[in-house]
PDB file of C-alpha atoms in Angstrom:
ATOM      1  CA  SER A   1     111.910  86.192  94.747  1.00 86.00           C
ATOM      2  CA  TYR A   2     108.264  85.959  93.878  1.00 93.00           C
ATOM      3  CA  GLU A   3     105.888  88.145  95.106  1.00 95.00           C
ATOM      4  CA  LEU A   4     101.789  88.427  95.104  1.00 97.00           C
ATOM      5  CA  THR A   5     100.406  90.853  95.360  1.00 98.00           C
ATOM      6  CA  GLN A   6      96.622  91.191  97.244  1.00 98.00           C
ATOM      7  CA  PRO A   7      94.540  94.742  97.705  1.00 98.00           C
ATOM      8  CA  PRO A   8      93.981  94.439 101.222  1.00 97.00           C
ATOM      9  CA  SER A   9      90.798  95.283 101.509  1.00 98.00           C
ATOM     10  CA  VAL A  10      87.566  94.947  99.952  1.00 98.00           C
ATOM     11  CA  SER A  11      83.918  95.822 100.444  1.00 97.00           C
ATOM     12  CA  VAL A  12      80.743  94.431  98.560  1.00 97.00           C
ATOM     13  CA  SER A  13      77.348  94.275  99.936  1.00 97.00           C
ATOM     14  CA  PRO A  14      75.075  91.322 100.148  1.00 97.00           C
ATOM     15  CA  GLY A  15      73.856  89.860  97.026  1.00 97.00           C
ATOM     16  CA  GLN A  16      76.516  91.276  94.988  1.00 97.00           C
ATOM     17  CA  THR A  17      79.125  90.423  93.257  1.00 98.00           C
ATOM     18  CA  ALA A  18      82.357  90.841  94.800  1.00 98.00           C
ATOM     19  CA  SER A  19      86.772  90.419  92.955  1.00 98.00           C
ATOM     20  CA  ILE A  20      89.623  89.551  95.248  1.00 98.00           C
ATOM     21  CA  THR A  21      92.173  89.854  92.696  1.00 98.00           C
ATOM     22  CA  CYS A  22      96.054  89.002  92.909  1.00 98.00           C
ATOM     23  CA  SER A  23      99.126  89.540  91.060  1.00 98.00           C
ATOM     24  CA  GLY A  24     102.581  87.861  90.605  1.00 97.00           C
ATOM     25  CA  ASP A  25     104.913  88.533  87.537  1.00 96.00           C
ATOM     26  CA  LYS A  26     103.139  85.989  84.242  1.00 96.00           C
ATOM     27  CA  LEU A  27     101.457  84.562  86.948  1.00 96.00           C
ATOM     28  CA  GLY A  28      99.529  82.905  84.276  1.00 96.00           C
ATOM     29  CA  ASP A  29     101.871  80.906  83.516  1.00 94.00           C
ATOM     30  CA  LYS A  30     101.659  78.811  86.779  1.00 93.00           C
ATOM     31  CA  TYR A  31      98.263  77.082  89.261  1.00 94.00           C
ATOM     32  CA  VAL A  32      96.450  79.587  91.365  1.00 96.00           C
ATOM     33  CA  CYS A  33      94.460  78.872  94.620  1.00 97.00           C
ATOM     34  CA  TRP A  34      92.708  80.940  96.886  1.00 98.00           C
ATOM     35  CA  TYR A  35      91.783  80.054 100.440  1.00 98.00           C
ATOM     36  CA  GLN A  36      89.554  81.799 102.556  1.00 98.00           C
ATOM     37  CA  GLN A  37      90.556  82.007 106.699  1.00 98.00           C
ATOM     38  CA  LYS A  38      87.790  83.250 108.675  1.00 97.00           C
ATOM     39  CA  THR A  39      88.515  84.407 112.344  1.00 96.00           C
ATOM     40  CA  GLY A  40      90.170  81.942 114.396  1.00 94.00           C
ATOM     41  CA  GLN A  41      89.902  79.226 112.253  1.00 97.00           C
ATOM     42  CA  SER A  42      92.938  77.067 109.865  1.00 98.00           C
ATOM     43  CA  PRO A  43      92.189  78.308 106.365  1.00 98.00           C
ATOM     44  CA  VAL A  44      90.082  76.589 103.469  1.00 98.00           C
ATOM     45  CA  LEU A  45      90.582  75.894  99.616  1.00 98.00           C
ATOM     46  CA  VAL A  46      88.381  76.968  97.297  1.00 98.00           C
ATOM     47  CA  ILE A  47      90.288  77.259  94.804  1.00 98.00           C
ATOM     48  CA  TYR A  48      92.652  74.940  93.226  1.00 96.00           C
ATOM     49  CA  GLU A  49      94.523  75.628  89.788  1.00 95.00           C
ATOM     50  CA  ASP A  50      92.866  78.646  88.543  1.00 97.00           C
ATOM     51  CA  ASP A  51      89.305  77.528  88.203  1.00 97.00           C
ATOM     52  CA  LYS A  52      88.573  74.218  90.329  1.00 97.00           C
ATOM     53  CA  ARG A  53      85.806  74.209  92.713  1.00 97.00           C
ATOM     54  CA  PRO A  54      86.630  71.437  95.703  1.00 95.00           C
ATOM     55  CA  SER A  55      83.307  69.935  96.481  1.00 94.00           C
ATOM     56  CA  GLY A  56      81.510  71.236  99.164  1.00 95.00           C
ATOM     57  CA  ILE A  57      82.173  74.548  97.911  1.00 97.00           C
ATOM     58  CA  PRO A  58      79.452  76.865  96.323  1.00 96.00           C
ATOM     59  CA  GLU A  59      79.065  77.222  92.464  1.00 97.00           C
ATOM     60  CA  ARG A  60      78.776  81.324  93.604  1.00 97.00           C
ATOM     61  CA  ILE A  61      83.091  81.138  94.952  1.00 98.00           C
ATOM     62  CA  SER A  62      84.761  81.001  90.935  1.00 98.00           C
ATOM     63  CA  GLY A  63      88.591  81.843  90.068  1.00 98.00           C
ATOM     64  CA  SER A  64      89.988  83.023  86.739  1.00 98.00           C
ATOM     65  CA  ASN A  65      94.001  83.521  85.753  1.00 98.00           C
ATOM     66  CA  SER A  66      95.081  84.770  82.867  1.00 97.00           C
ATOM     67  CA  GLY A  67      98.165  87.526  82.309  1.00 97.00           C
ATOM     68  CA  SER A  68     100.015  88.585  85.181  1.00 97.00           C
ATOM     69  CA  THR A  69      96.331  88.837  87.364  1.00 98.00           C
ATOM     70  CA  ALA A  70      94.127  86.273  89.203  1.00 98.00           C
ATOM     71  CA  THR A  71      90.810  86.690  89.955  1.00 98.00           C
ATOM     72  CA  LEU A  72      88.303  85.469  93.092  1.00 98.00           C
ATOM     73  CA  THR A  73      85.023  85.895  92.094  1.00 98.00           C
ATOM     74  CA  ILE A  74      82.098  85.406  94.655  1.00 98.00           C
ATOM     75  CA  SER A  75      78.456  86.528  93.241  1.00 98.00           C
ATOM     76  CA  GLY A  76      75.718  86.629  95.276  1.00 97.00           C
ATOM     77  CA  THR A  77      77.843  87.314  97.875  1.00 97.00           C
ATOM     78  CA  GLN A  78      77.059  86.297 101.208  1.00 96.00           C
ATOM     79  CA  THR A  79      77.054  87.714 105.316  1.00 96.00           C
ATOM     80  CA  ILE A  80      79.440  84.235 105.682  1.00 96.00           C
ATOM     81  CA  ASP A  81      81.852  85.100 102.855  1.00 97.00           C
ATOM     82  CA  GLU A  82      82.785  87.709 105.245  1.00 98.00           C
ATOM     83  CA  ALA A  83      87.095  86.321 105.397  1.00 98.00           C
ATOM     84  CA  ASP A  84      90.257  87.000 104.693  1.00 98.00           C
ATOM     85  CA  TYR A  85      90.830  85.133 101.673  1.00 98.00           C
ATOM     86  CA  TYR A  86      94.506  84.259 100.387  1.00 98.00           C
ATOM     87  CA  CYS A  87      95.484  83.671  97.030  1.00 98.00           C
ATOM     88  CA  GLN A  88      98.874  81.257  96.245  1.00 97.00           C
ATOM     89  CA  ALA A  89     101.413  79.908  93.840  1.00 95.00           C
ATOM     90  CA  TRP A  90     104.324  77.580  92.870  1.00 88.00           C
ATOM     91  CA  ASP A  91     107.858  80.263  91.820  1.00 85.00           C
ATOM     92  CA  SER A  92     110.918  77.464  91.980  1.00 82.00           C
ATOM     93  CA  SER A  93     109.218  75.403  94.082  1.00 82.00           C
ATOM     94  CA  ALA A  94     108.507  76.622  96.757  1.00 87.00           C
ATOM     95  CA  GLY A  95     105.197  77.952  97.756  1.00 91.00           C
ATOM     96  CA  VAL A  96     104.080  81.571  97.320  1.00 95.00           C
ATOM     97  CA  PHE A  97     101.072  83.125  99.384  1.00 97.00           C
ATOM     98  CA  GLY A  98      99.804  86.826  98.398  1.00 97.00           C
ATOM     99  CA  GLY A  99      99.514  89.049 101.759  1.00 97.00           C
ATOM    100  CA  GLY A 100      95.717  89.002 101.199  1.00 98.00           C
ATOM    101  CA  THR A 101      92.326  91.194 101.051  1.00 98.00           C
ATOM    102  CA  LYS A 102      89.996  91.277 104.039  1.00 98.00           C
ATOM    103  CA  LEU A 103      86.353  90.739 102.434  1.00 98.00           C
ATOM    104  CA  THR A 104      83.806  92.754 104.062  1.00 98.00           C
ATOM    105  CA  VAL A 105      80.112  91.876 103.697  1.00 97.00           C
ATOM    106  CA  LEU A 106      77.408  95.194 104.899  1.00 91.00           C
TER     107      LEU A 106
ATOM    108  CA  GLN B   1      89.173  61.795 106.523  1.00 91.00           C
ATOM    109  CA  VAL B   2      92.551  62.719 106.963  1.00 95.00           C
ATOM    110  CA  ARG B   3      93.590  65.193 110.328  1.00 97.00           C
ATOM    111  CA  LEU B   4      96.383  66.358 110.712  1.00 98.00           C
ATOM    112  CA  GLN B   5      97.295  68.220 114.929  1.00 98.00           C
ATOM    113  CA  GLU B   6     100.451  69.937 115.822  1.00 98.00           C
ATOM    114  CA  SER B   7     102.374  68.985 118.862  1.00 98.00           C
ATOM    115  CA  GLY B   8     104.550  71.238 121.043  1.00 96.00           C
ATOM    116  CA  PRO B   9     106.087  73.669 123.230  1.00 96.00           C
ATOM    117  CA  GLY B  10     104.198  77.042 123.241  1.00 95.00           C
ATOM    118  CA  LEU B  11     106.864  79.161 124.238  1.00 97.00           C
ATOM    119  CA  VAL B  12     110.620  78.837 122.824  1.00 98.00           C
ATOM    120  CA  LYS B  13     113.483  81.003 124.496  1.00 98.00           C
ATOM    121  CA  PRO B  14     115.444  83.375 121.949  1.00 97.00           C
ATOM    122  CA  SER B  15     118.448  81.798 119.938  1.00 97.00           C
ATOM    123  CA  GLN B  16     116.691  78.587 120.497  1.00 98.00           C
ATOM    124  CA  THR B  17     115.042  75.882 118.099  1.00 98.00           C
ATOM    125  CA  LEU B  18     111.068  75.410 118.127  1.00 98.00           C
ATOM    126  CA  SER B  19     110.343  72.037 117.272  1.00 98.00           C
ATOM    127  CA  LEU B  20     106.939  71.035 116.202  1.00 98.00           C
ATOM    128  CA  ILE B  21     105.446  67.611 115.010  1.00 98.00           C
ATOM    129  CA  CYS B  22     102.365  67.196 113.195  1.00 98.00           C
ATOM    130  CA  THR B  23     100.482  63.421 113.853  1.00 98.00           C
ATOM    131  CA  VAL B  24      98.656  62.420 110.298  1.00 97.00           C
ATOM    132  CA  SER B  25      95.365  59.754 111.420  1.00 96.00           C
ATOM    133  CA  GLY B  26      92.907  58.851 108.900  1.00 95.00           C
ATOM    134  CA  GLY B  27      95.606  58.300 106.144  1.00 93.00           C
ATOM    135  CA  SER B  28      98.646  57.603 105.287  1.00 93.00           C
ATOM    136  CA  ILE B  29     101.802  59.217 105.289  1.00 94.00           C
ATOM    137  CA  SER B  30     103.559  57.385 102.757  1.00 90.00           C
ATOM    138  CA  SER B  31     100.753  57.716 100.446  1.00 82.00           C
ATOM    139  CA  GLY B  32     101.617  59.337  97.300  1.00 80.00           C
ATOM    140  CA  GLY B  33     100.979  62.820  95.713  1.00 83.00           C
ATOM    141  CA  TYR B  34     100.773  64.452  99.076  1.00 92.00           C
ATOM    142  CA  TYR B  35     104.005  66.561 100.026  1.00 94.00           C
ATOM    143  CA  TRP B  36     103.360  67.735 103.689  1.00 97.00           C
ATOM    144  CA  THR B  37     103.747  71.266 104.562  1.00 97.00           C
ATOM    145  CA  TRP B  38     104.626  73.321 107.256  1.00 98.00           C
ATOM    146  CA  ILE B  39     102.991  77.035 107.348  1.00 98.00           C
ATOM    147  CA  ARG B  40     103.037  79.860 109.341  1.00 98.00           C
ATOM    148  CA  GLN B  41     100.682  83.326 110.201  1.00 98.00           C
ATOM    149  CA  HIS B  42     102.366  85.767 112.430  1.00 97.00           C
ATOM    150  CA  PRO B  43      99.609  87.561 114.941  1.00 94.00           C
ATOM    151  CA  GLY B  44      97.595  90.047 112.453  1.00 92.00           C
ATOM    152  CA  LYS B  45      99.810  88.783 109.295  1.00 95.00           C
ATOM    153  CA  GLY B  46      98.888  86.859 106.708  1.00 95.00           C
ATOM    154  CA  LEU B  47     100.096  83.100 105.304  1.00 97.00           C
ATOM    155  CA  GLU B  48     103.550  81.900 104.825  1.00 97.00           C
ATOM    156  CA  TRP B  49     104.975  78.239 103.901  1.00 96.00           C
ATOM    157  CA  ILE B  50     108.122  77.048 104.986  1.00 97.00           C
ATOM    158  CA  GLY B  51     108.390  74.223 103.259  1.00 96.00           C
ATOM    159  CA  TYR B  52     107.216  70.234 102.764  1.00 96.00           C
ATOM    160  CA  ILE B  53     108.418  67.009 102.575  1.00 95.00           C
ATOM    161  CA  PHE B  54     107.943  64.299 100.941  1.00 92.00           C
ATOM    162  CA  TYR B  55     107.401  60.580 102.365  1.00 89.00           C
ATOM    163  CA  SER B  56     110.464  59.297 100.694  1.00 89.00           C
ATOM    164  CA  GLY B  57     112.524  62.094 102.898  1.00 91.00           C
ATOM    165  CA  SER B  58     112.711  64.983  99.416  1.00 92.00           C
ATOM    166  CA  THR B  59     112.275  69.013 100.877  1.00 95.00           C
ATOM    167  CA  ASP B  60     111.890  71.909  99.534  1.00 93.00           C
ATOM    168  CA  TYR B  61     112.330  75.034 101.807  1.00 95.00           C
ATOM    169  CA  ASN B  62     111.525  78.937 101.915  1.00 94.00           C
ATOM    170  CA  PRO B  63     114.448  80.699 100.304  1.00 92.00           C
ATOM    171  CA  SER B  64     114.590  83.269 102.973  1.00 94.00           C
ATOM    172  CA  LEU B  65     113.891  80.553 106.454  1.00 96.00           C
ATOM    173  CA  LYS B  66     116.167  77.968 104.840  1.00 95.00           C
ATOM    174  CA  SER B  67     119.759  78.363 106.590  1.00 97.00           C
ATOM    175  CA  ARG B  68     117.648  77.845 109.656  1.00 98.00           C
ATOM    176  CA  VAL B  69     114.598  75.209 108.516  1.00 98.00           C
ATOM    177  CA  THR B  70     114.447  71.217 109.039  1.00 98.00           C
ATOM    178  CA  ILE B  71     111.549  68.985 107.474  1.00 98.00           C
ATOM    179  CA  SER B  72     111.434  65.541 108.875  1.00 97.00           C
ATOM    180  CA  VAL B  73     108.895  62.294 108.678  1.00 96.00           C
ATOM    181  CA  ASP B  74     108.492  59.263 110.518  1.00 95.00           C
ATOM    182  CA  THR B  75     106.992  56.934 108.762  1.00 93.00           C
ATOM    183  CA  SER B  76     106.549  53.798 111.461  1.00 94.00           C
ATOM    184  CA  LYS B  77     105.026  57.166 113.815  1.00 96.00           C
ATOM    185  CA  ASN B  78     103.063  58.782 110.493  1.00 96.00           C
ATOM    186  CA  GLN B  79     104.306  61.853 111.678  1.00 97.00           C
ATOM    187  CA  PHE B  80     106.212  64.737 110.307  1.00 97.00           C
ATOM    188  CA  SER B  81     108.028  67.725 111.840  1.00 98.00           C
ATOM    189  CA  LEU B  82     109.671  70.786 112.341  1.00 98.00           C
ATOM    190  CA  ASN B  83     112.996  72.454 112.487  1.00 98.00           C
ATOM    191  CA  LEU B  84     113.638  76.066 113.278  1.00 98.00           C
ATOM    192  CA  SER B  85     116.662  76.965 114.597  1.00 97.00           C
ATOM    193  CA  SER B  86     117.980  80.376 115.696  1.00 98.00           C
ATOM    194  CA  VAL B  87     115.267  82.026 116.564  1.00 98.00           C
ATOM    195  CA  THR B  88     113.941  85.635 117.391  1.00 98.00           C
ATOM    196  CA  ALA B  89     110.938  87.096 117.962  1.00 97.00           C
ATOM    197  CA  ALA B  90     109.653  87.232 114.190  1.00 97.00           C
ATOM    198  CA  ASP B  91     109.737  83.393 114.355  1.00 98.00           C
ATOM    199  CA  THR B  92     106.240  84.292 117.102  1.00 98.00           C
ATOM    200  CA  ALA B  93     103.393  83.036 115.127  1.00 98.00           C
ATOM    201  CA  VAL B  94     100.429  80.717 114.947  1.00 98.00           C
ATOM    202  CA  TYR B  95     102.116  77.706 112.700  1.00 98.00           C
ATOM    203  CA  TYR B  96     100.144  75.061 110.751  1.00 98.00           C
ATOM    204  CA  CYS B  97     100.425  72.006 109.842  1.00 98.00           C
ATOM    205  CA  ALA B  98      99.256  71.118 106.346  1.00 98.00           C
ATOM    206  CA  ARG B  99      98.734  68.458 103.416  1.00 97.00           C
ATOM    207  CA  GLU B 100      99.692  69.730  99.308  1.00 94.00           C
ATOM    208  CA  SER B 101      98.390  67.531  96.413  1.00 89.00           C
ATOM    209  CA  GLN B 102     100.653  67.389  93.777  1.00 83.00           C
ATOM    210  CA  GLY B 103     100.770  65.400  90.155  1.00 80.00           C
ATOM    211  CA  GLY B 104     102.482  65.405  87.690  1.00 78.00           C
ATOM    212  CA  ALA B 105     101.295  68.828  85.944  1.00 78.00           C
ATOM    213  CA  HIS B 106      98.644  69.624  88.535  1.00 83.00           C
ATOM    214  CA  TYR B 107      98.735  71.239  91.805  1.00 85.00           C
ATOM    215  CA  TYR B 108      95.389  70.747  93.443  1.00 89.00           C
ATOM    216  CA  GLY B 109      96.091  73.234  96.520  1.00 92.00           C
ATOM    217  CA  VAL B 110      96.643  72.799 100.516  1.00 96.00           C
ATOM    218  CA  ASP B 111      93.758  70.808 100.921  1.00 94.00           C
ATOM    219  CA  VAL B 112      93.728  69.803 104.920  1.00 97.00           C
ATOM    220  CA  TRP B 113      95.094  71.860 107.501  1.00 98.00           C
ATOM    221  CA  GLY B 114      95.715  71.270 110.627  1.00 98.00           C
ATOM    222  CA  GLN B 115      94.370  73.611 113.265  1.00 98.00           C
ATOM    223  CA  GLY B 116      97.579  75.384 114.297  1.00 98.00           C
ATOM    224  CA  THR B 117      99.580  75.690 117.011  1.00 98.00           C
ATOM    225  CA  THR B 118     100.905  79.543 118.968  1.00 98.00           C
ATOM    226  CA  VAL B 119     103.780  79.962 119.271  1.00 98.00           C
ATOM    227  CA  THR B 120     105.667  82.454 121.181  1.00 98.00           C
ATOM    228  CA  VAL B 121     109.787  83.897 121.021  1.00 98.00           C
ATOM    229  CA  SER B 122     110.343  84.846 124.345  1.00 96.00           C
ATOM    230  CA  SER B 123     113.071  85.088 127.218  1.00 95.00           C
TER     231      SER B 123
END
């Protein structure tokens, strides 16, 4: 079965840039979405189709996808960005999530 | 604005069938371009895609759960449901119903989520 691999945790200082990676076989050939989940809340879609932002998502959140790695980038990270982030892709008509990355802003 | 609400028992005994319903409000489940999805999250763990149904009844399931999962739709009630058979403690999780948007070669992601419902499998 298809697998997506994310680092368990990423730390960043306020105002700096955070990068969260998601790796999978030929991932660049698939569309990748990213979700943000804060403690006790349902996930929220922050990136779809690799690099597109839904309405209401700030421009400092961006995405890219090439080769075998997709990357979620948060510029000018704020404390409100502290959350778990999950990548997602489709393979053989089934959705697949990465294991999630806990972003700590300190 | 489309809203989703899960309902069902919070406690299920081992070997029984877990049954949940998702009620869709603010929009029609029969609208094209949307897939109605179940996703779960084990305690303290990541997200797991269970499967989806289109309003026409076509489905796709996570291969690891396929033998135990049935997702169905009732367009007259604007609801879709999840049945997971032969449950064990490993099925204890928060279960989310959600909406996925797709169109042609495009995938727009899971753009609407329910609040989630906790299901515990225990005798």
